[in-house]
Each structure stands twice: as C-alpha cells, then as structure tokens.
Short mmCIF file of C-alpha atoms in Angstrom, two decimals:
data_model
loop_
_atom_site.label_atom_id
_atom_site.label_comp_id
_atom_site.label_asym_id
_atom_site.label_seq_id
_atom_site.Cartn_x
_atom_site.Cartn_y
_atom_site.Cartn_z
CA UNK A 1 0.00 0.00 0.00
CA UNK A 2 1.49 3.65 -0.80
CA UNK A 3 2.20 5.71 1.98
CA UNK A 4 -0.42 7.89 2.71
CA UNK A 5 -3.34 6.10 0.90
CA UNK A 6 -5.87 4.09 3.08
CA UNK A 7 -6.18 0.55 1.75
CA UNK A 8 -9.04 -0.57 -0.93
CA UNK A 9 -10.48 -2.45 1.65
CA UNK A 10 -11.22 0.02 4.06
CA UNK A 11 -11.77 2.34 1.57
CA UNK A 12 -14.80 0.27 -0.23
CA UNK A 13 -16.37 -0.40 3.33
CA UNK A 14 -16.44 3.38 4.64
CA UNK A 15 -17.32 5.29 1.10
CA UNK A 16 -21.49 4.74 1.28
CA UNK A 17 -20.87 6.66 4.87
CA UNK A 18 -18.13 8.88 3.83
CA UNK A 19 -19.82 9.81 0.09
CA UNK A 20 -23.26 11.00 2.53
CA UNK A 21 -20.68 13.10 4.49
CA UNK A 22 -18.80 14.44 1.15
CA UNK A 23 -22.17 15.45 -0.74
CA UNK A 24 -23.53 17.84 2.02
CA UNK A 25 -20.23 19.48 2.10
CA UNK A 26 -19.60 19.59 -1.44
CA UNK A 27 -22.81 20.85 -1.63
CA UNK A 28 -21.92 23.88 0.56
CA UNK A 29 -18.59 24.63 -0.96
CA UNK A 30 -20.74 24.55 -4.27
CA UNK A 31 -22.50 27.47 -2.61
CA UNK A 32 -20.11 29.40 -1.76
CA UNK A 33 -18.32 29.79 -5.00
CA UNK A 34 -20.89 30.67 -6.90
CA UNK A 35 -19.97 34.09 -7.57
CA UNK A 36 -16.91 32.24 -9.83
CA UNK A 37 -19.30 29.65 -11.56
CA UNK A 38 -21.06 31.69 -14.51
CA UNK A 39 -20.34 33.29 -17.36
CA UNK A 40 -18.80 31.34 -20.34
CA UNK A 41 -19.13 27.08 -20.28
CA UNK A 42 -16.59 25.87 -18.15
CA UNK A 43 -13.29 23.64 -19.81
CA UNK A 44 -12.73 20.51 -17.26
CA UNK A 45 -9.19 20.14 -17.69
CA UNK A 46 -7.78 16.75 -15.70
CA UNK A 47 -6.12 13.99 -16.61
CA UNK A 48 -6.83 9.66 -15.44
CA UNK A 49 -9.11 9.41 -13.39
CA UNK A 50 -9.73 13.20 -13.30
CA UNK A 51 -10.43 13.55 -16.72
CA UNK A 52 -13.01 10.72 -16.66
CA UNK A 53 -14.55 12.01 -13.73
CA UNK A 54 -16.22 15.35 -15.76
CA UNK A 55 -18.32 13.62 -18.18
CA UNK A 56 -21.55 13.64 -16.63
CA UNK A 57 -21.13 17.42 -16.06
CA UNK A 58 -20.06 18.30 -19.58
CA UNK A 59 -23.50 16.49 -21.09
CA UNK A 60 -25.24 18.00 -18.02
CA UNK A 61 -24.49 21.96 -18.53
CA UNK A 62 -24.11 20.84 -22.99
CA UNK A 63 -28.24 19.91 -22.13
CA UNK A 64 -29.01 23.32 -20.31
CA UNK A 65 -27.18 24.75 -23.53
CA UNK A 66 -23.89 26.17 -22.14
CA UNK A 67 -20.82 25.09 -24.34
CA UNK A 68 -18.80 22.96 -22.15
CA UNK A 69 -15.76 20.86 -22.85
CA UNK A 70 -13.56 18.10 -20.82
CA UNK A 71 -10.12 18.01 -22.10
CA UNK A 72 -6.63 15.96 -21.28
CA UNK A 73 -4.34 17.78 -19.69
CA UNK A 74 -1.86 16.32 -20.83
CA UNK A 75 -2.46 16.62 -24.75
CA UNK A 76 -2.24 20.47 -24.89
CA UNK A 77 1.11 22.42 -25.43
CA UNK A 78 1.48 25.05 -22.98
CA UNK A 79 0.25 27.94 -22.97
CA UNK A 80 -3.23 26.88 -22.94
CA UNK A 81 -4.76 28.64 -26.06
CA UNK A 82 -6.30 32.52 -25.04
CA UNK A 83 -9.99 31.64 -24.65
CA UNK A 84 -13.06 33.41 -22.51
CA UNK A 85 -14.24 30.25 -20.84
CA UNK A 86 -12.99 29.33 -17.11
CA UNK A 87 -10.99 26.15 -16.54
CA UNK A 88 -11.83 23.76 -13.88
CA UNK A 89 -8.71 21.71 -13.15
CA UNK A 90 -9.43 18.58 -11.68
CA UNK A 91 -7.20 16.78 -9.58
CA UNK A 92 -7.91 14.62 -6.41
CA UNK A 93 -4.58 15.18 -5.19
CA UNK A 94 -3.97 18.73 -6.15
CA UNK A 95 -0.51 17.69 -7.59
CA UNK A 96 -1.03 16.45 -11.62
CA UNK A 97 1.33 18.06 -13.41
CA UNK A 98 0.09 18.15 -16.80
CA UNK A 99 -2.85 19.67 -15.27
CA UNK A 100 -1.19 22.76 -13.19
CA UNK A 101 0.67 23.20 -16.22
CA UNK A 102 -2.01 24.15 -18.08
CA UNK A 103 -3.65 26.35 -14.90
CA UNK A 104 -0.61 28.04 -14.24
CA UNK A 105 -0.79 29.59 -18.50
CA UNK A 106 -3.45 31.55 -18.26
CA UNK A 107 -5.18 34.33 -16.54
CA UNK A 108 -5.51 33.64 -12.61
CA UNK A 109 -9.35 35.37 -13.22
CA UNK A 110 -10.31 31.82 -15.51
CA UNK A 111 -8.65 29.37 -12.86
CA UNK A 112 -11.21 27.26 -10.68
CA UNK A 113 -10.48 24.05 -9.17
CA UNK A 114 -11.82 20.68 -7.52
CA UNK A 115 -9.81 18.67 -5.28
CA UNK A 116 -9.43 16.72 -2.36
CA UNK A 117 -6.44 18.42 -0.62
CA UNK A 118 -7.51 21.99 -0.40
CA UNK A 119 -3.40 23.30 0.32
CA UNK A 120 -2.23 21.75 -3.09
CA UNK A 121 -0.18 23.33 -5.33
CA UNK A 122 -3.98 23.55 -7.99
CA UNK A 123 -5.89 25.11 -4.87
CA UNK A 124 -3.20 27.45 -4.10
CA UNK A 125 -2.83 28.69 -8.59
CA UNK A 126 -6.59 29.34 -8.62
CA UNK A 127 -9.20 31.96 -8.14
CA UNK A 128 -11.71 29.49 -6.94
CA UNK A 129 -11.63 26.43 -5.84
CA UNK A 130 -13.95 23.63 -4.62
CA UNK A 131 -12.68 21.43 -2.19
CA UNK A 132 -13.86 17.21 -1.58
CA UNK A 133 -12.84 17.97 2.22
CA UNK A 134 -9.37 15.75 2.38
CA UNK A 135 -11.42 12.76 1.95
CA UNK A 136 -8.81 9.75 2.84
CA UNK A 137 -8.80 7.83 -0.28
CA UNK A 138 -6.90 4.43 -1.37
CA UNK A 139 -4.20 4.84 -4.05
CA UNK A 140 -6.63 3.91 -6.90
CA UNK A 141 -9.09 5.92 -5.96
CA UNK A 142 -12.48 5.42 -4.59
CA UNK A 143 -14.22 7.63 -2.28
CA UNK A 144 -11.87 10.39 -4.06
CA UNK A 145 -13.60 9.79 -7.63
CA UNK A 146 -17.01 9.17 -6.73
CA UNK A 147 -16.67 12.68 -4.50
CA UNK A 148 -14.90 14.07 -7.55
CA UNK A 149 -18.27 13.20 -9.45
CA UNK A 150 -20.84 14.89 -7.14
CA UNK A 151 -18.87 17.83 -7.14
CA UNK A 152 -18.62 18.25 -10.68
CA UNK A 153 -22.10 17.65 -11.28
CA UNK A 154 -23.33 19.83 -8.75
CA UNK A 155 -21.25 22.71 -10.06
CA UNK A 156 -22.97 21.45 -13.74
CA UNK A 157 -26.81 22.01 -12.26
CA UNK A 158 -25.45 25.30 -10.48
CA UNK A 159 -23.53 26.70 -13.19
CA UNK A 160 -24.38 30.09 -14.34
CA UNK A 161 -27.18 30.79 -11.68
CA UNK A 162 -28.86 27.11 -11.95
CA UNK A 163 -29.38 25.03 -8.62
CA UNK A 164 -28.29 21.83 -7.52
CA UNK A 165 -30.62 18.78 -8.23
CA UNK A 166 -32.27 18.15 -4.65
CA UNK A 167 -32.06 14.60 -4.84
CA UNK A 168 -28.44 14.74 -3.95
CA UNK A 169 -29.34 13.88 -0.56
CA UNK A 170 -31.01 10.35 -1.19
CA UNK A 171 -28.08 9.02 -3.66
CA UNK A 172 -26.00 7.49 -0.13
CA UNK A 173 -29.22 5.07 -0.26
CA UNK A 174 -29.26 4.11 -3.44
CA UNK A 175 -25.25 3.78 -3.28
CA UNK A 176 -25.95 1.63 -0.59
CA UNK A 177 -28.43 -0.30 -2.53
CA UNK A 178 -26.20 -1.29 -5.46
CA UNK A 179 -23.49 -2.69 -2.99
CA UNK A 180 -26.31 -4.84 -1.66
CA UNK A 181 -26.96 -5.80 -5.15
CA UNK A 182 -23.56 -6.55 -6.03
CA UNK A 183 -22.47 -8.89 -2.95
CA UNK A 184 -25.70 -10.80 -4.36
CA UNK A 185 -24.04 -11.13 -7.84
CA UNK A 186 -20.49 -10.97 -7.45
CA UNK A 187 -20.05 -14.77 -7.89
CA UNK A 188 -21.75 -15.05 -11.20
CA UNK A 189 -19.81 -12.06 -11.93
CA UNK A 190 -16.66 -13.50 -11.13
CA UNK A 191 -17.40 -16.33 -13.41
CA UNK A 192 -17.39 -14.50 -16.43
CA UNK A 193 -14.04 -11.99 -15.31
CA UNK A 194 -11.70 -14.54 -13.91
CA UNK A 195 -9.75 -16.06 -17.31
CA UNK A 196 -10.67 -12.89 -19.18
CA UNK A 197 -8.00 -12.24 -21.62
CA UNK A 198 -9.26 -8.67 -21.95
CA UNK A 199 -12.10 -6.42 -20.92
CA UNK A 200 -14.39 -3.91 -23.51
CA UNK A 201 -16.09 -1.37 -21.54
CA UNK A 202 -18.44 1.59 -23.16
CA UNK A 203 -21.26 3.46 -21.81
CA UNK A 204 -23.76 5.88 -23.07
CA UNK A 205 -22.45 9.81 -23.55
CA UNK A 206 -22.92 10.79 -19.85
CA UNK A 207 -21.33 7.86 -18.78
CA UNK A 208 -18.27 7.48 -21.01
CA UNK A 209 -16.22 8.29 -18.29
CA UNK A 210 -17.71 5.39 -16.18
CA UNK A 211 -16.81 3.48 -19.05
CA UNK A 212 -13.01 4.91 -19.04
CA UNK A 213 -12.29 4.89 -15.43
CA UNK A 214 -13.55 1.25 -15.43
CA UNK A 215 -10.52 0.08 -18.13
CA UNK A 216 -8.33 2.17 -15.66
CA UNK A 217 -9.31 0.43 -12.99
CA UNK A 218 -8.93 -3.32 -14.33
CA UNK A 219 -5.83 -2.12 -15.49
CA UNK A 220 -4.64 -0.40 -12.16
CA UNK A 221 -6.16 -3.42 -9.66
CA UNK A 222 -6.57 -6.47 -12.11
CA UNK A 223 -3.68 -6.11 -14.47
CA UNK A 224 -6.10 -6.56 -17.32
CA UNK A 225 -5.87 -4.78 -20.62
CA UNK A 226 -8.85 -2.84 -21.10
CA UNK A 227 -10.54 -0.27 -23.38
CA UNK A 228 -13.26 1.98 -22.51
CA UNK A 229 -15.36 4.61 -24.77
CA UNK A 230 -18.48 5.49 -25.02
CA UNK A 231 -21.39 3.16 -26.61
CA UNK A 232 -21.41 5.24 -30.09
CA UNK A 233 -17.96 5.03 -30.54
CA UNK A 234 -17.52 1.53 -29.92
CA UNK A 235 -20.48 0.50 -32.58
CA UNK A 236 -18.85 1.89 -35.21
CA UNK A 237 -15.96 -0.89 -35.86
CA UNK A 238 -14.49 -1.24 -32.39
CA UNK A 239 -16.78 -4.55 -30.95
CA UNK A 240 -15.73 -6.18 -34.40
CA UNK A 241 -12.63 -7.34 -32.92
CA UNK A 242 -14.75 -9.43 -29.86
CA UNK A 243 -13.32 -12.76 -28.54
CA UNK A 244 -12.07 -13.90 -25.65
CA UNK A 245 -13.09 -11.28 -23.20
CA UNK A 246 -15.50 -9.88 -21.35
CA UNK A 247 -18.02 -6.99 -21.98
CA UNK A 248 -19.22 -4.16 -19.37
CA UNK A 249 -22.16 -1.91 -20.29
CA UNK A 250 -23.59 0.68 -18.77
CA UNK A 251 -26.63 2.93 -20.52
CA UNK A 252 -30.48 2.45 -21.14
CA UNK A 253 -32.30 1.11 -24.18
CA UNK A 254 -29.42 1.22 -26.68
CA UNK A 255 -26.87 -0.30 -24.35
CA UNK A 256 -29.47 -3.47 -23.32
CA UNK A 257 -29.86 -4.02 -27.79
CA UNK A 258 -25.86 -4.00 -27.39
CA UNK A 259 -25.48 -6.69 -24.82
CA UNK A 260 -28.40 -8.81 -25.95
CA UNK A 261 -26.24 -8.96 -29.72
CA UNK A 262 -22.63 -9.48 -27.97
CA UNK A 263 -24.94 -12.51 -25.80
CA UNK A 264 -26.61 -14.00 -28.44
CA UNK A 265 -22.68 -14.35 -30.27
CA UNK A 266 -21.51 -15.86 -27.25
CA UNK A 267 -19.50 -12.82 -25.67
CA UNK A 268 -19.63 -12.47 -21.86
CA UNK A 269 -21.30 -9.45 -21.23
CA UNK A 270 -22.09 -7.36 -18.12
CA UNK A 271 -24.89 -4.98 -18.20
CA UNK A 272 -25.40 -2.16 -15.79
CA UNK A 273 -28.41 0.25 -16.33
CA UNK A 274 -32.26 0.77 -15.67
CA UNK A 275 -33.09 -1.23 -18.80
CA UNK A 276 -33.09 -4.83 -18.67
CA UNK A 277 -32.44 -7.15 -21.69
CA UNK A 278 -33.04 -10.45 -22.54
CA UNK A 279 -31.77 -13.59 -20.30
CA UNK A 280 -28.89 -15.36 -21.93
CA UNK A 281 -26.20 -17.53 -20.03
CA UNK A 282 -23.79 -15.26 -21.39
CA UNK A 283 -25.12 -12.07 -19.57
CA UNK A 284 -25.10 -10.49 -16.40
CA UNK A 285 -27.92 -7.61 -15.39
CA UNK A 286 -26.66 -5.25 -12.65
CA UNK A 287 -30.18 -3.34 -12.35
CA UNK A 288 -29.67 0.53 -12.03
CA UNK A 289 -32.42 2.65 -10.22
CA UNK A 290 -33.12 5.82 -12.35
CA UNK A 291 -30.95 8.44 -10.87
CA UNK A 292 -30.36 11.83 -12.72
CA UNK A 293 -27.50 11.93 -15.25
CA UNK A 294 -24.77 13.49 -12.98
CA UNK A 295 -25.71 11.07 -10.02
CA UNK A 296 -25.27 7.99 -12.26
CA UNK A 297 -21.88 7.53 -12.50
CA UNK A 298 -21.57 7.35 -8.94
CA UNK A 299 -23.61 4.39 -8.83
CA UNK A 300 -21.73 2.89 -12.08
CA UNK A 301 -18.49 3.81 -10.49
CA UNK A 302 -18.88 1.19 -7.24
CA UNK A 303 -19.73 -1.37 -10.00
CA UNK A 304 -16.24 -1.12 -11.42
CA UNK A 305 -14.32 -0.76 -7.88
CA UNK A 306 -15.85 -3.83 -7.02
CA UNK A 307 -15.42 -5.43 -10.23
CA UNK A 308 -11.59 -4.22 -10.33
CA UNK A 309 -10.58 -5.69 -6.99
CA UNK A 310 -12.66 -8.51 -6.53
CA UNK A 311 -11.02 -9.97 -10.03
CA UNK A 312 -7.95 -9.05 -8.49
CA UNK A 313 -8.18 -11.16 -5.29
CA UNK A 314 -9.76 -14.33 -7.45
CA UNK A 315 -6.63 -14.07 -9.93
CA UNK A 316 -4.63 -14.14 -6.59
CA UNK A 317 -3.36 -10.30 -7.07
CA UNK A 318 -3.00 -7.42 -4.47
CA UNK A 319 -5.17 -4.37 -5.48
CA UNK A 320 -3.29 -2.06 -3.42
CA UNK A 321 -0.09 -2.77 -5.05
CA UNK A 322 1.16 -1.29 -8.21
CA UNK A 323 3.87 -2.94 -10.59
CA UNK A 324 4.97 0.68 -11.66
CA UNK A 325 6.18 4.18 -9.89
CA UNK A 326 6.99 7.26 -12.09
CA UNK A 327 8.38 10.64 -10.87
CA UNK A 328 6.86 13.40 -12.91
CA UNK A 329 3.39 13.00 -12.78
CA UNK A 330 2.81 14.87 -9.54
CA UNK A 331 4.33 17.89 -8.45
CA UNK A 332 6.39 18.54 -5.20
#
C-alpha cells in the first residue's frame, strides 16, 4: 500500500458513509463559489481518473445549452490557447502536473479548481476552488472519484445561476443499494471476469467516463488490458474485434440491444443500467435505479471498484499494489 493512501479495503467499506458526508459538504462549498461559476461554459481540464470524472457534467451543462468541454491535460502544449471560458482543473490530489501546467498559463481570473487536498499546489494557482474535504482515499481511488463526481455535477446544475438537483441527498441510499446488489451477484460475476483475456467497456455519452475509469481500474487493480469509450464510438468498428473477453455496459435502451447482440454471439457481457435485456447464459444484469444523469456515474463507479478488486483477489493479485512508480506526474 502507498504511503499515505488508506487501503481498498477500508476504503470500499467506509465510502457509502463517507460519500453522505462528502455530498452535504460539497454541496456547501458549491454554494459558496458561486460568484466564480457563470459566465462562459466551463473547460474541465484533468487527466486519469480526473479527466473521466467530468463527463456527466459536460452532457449535463451541454443539455441546459452552455458550451462545455472536458479536455486531457496532458495533450495540450502550454500555454493553454487565449480563450473566454474558465478552466476547472481537476485533480484529487492537487498535484497532476500536466494539469497545473495548463492552470498556471493563463489568466488567474479563468482558474477554478476541484480537489481533495484543499493546500495543493492547484488550490493554491486558482481563483476558486472547490474542495472534496481531504477525503482519505486508497491509491486507486475510490471515495476520491465518486466525490470528484458529485462535485462536478453539482457545479454542472449550479452553473451560471442554476441550482443543484435536490435529490443529492437520497443518492448514499441508493449507493448503498447497489453494494447490496452486487455482494448478491459478485459470484456469477466472477465467473465471467476470472480467465478474461481482456475487458471492452463503453457506456452511453454521460457515462463514457464510467466506461473509461472502469478500463483504468482493471488495469490499475486487475492487471487486465482494457478499453473503454463510449457506446457510439464503440459501434462503429471497435466490438468487431470481440473474442475472448469480457463486456461491461452501462446505458439504457441502446446499451441493453448491445449486450443482448454481444450474448446471443456468445460474448460475456455485463450490463449495468435501468433497462433490462433479454436472459442469456452469457449475460449479467446489474439493475440501475433511475438516478439523474450526474448522479449515475456514482452508482456505475462502485460497479467497477468492485469489479476491479474482486477480479484481483480471485486471480490471486494485491489491489493495493502497483507494478509501476513514475516521478513526474505529480508535483512537489
């Protein structure tokens, strides 16, 4: 385990408790920056993890009609280009590099922030800044991203003089509902992941990012190469190449037509979602209550933590421990 990380275990088993704690003070930190949260559609600039995190909040505020962009931080020489909309760097530990980089180019007016460790060197290079409340967090993150979620989404619904969604309050329950759910299912689940050569993971638009951080995570925990996009992307050309893997969906009516076809061909396939499709032996249904689109991911993201390590521990791996360190990602 990596010093100064909680372990996944104790992580998984306090983040229903700590999430309920997180949203009511995300929620007021939301609040009180709203003076900083208007004005042209925000650019959610992160990077892992971080960039996956915003894309609930991008489709939310694209829906309400505000142009609004997630972007790598890593993929942009430096300086940022001159532009009118804000950037919200995003980064749990208030250290990515690539993504300070590109906060520390432009104008100090534009620079907002989200992350867990409020005295970071992202906190300290912006204007704004919301802050998860030094959440402790294992190494791949947990409680971190799921926070990371709410708060994005609830800056989303209050962007630009909108309000937060008042259902925030009851998603601890229905968190705690799909870990029910998935103790129930794990073993069938486990069937289908443990000699999985590979893993395919896509998700409808607001949930691409549930679909990313998932790969991440079976890479990260489970040592498994893995792909994730979002459902459009991957039906055109990228399924064709389906074998010996395994196939994790999350979406609604478009998603359950995908893993009925991947079933019927003989693919393992995982389905997560409020839409059901048709038994097969080749497919698993992870029902979904209907949650709004910035609250979903939260649920979809405890499907893939518990995916991620519990493949781990049946292919006899430790999920804390990771085969490679590098030096320049984070920043002093």
């Amino acid at each position: 385990m990596v010093k100064g990380y909680i372990s996944l275990a104790d992580a998984r088993a306090s983040q229903a408790n700590a999430l309920e704690t997180a949203i009511a003070a995300i929620g007021s930190e939301v609040r009180n920056a709203s003076s900083a949260l208007k004005g042209a559609g925000p650019i959610f600039m992160g990077i892992g993890a971080s960039f996956a995190a915003s894309s609930a909040a991008v489709w939310a505020l694209r829906s309400r009609g505000v142009h609004s962009w997630r972007l790598n931080g890593g993929e942009y020489p430096i300086p940022f280009p001159a532009s009118s909309h804000p950037v919200i760097a995003v980064s749990q530990s208030g250290k990515s590099t690539e993504t300070l980089a590109v906060l520390n180019s432009i104008d100090r007016s534009l620079r907002i922030s989200v992350v867990n460790a409020k005295d970071s060197p992202v906190a300290a290079a912006s204007s704004a800044n919301v802050s998860l409340g030094a959440i402790p967090d294992s190494y791949a993150s947990t409680i971190g991203y799921t926070a990371t979620i709410a708060a994005l989404g609830m800056i989303a619904e209050a962007w630009d003089g909108g309000a937060t969604d008042t259902s925030w309050s009851d998603l601890p329950a229905a968190f705690r509902t799909v870990e029910q759910q998935l103790k129930m299912q794990i073993g069938e689940i486990l069937a289908r992941m443990t000699d999985a050569v590979y893993v395919d993971c896509a998700g409808i638009a607001p949930s691409a990012g549930s679909a990313e951080v998932g790969a991440l995570l079976l890479r990260e925990i489970a040592r498994i190469p893995s792909t994730g996009m979002s459902t459009r992307q991957y039906l055109h050309g990228a399924m064709e190449s389906a074998g010996k893997g395994v196939h994790i969906l999350f979406g609604d009516e478009r998603e359950a037509e995908l893993a009925s076809t991947l079933a019927k061909a003989g693919h393992h396939t995982i389905l997560a979602g409020p839409v059901q499709a048709a038994a097969s032996d080749w497919l698993t249904y992870i029902p979904l209550p209907r949650v709004s689109i910035t609250q979903r991911p939260i649920l979809e993201a405890v499907i893939m933590q518990t995916i991620a390590v519990e493949t781990a521990l049946a292919r006899g791996l430790d999920p804390d421990a990771f085969v490679f360190h590098h030096n320049d990602t984070k920043v002093a």
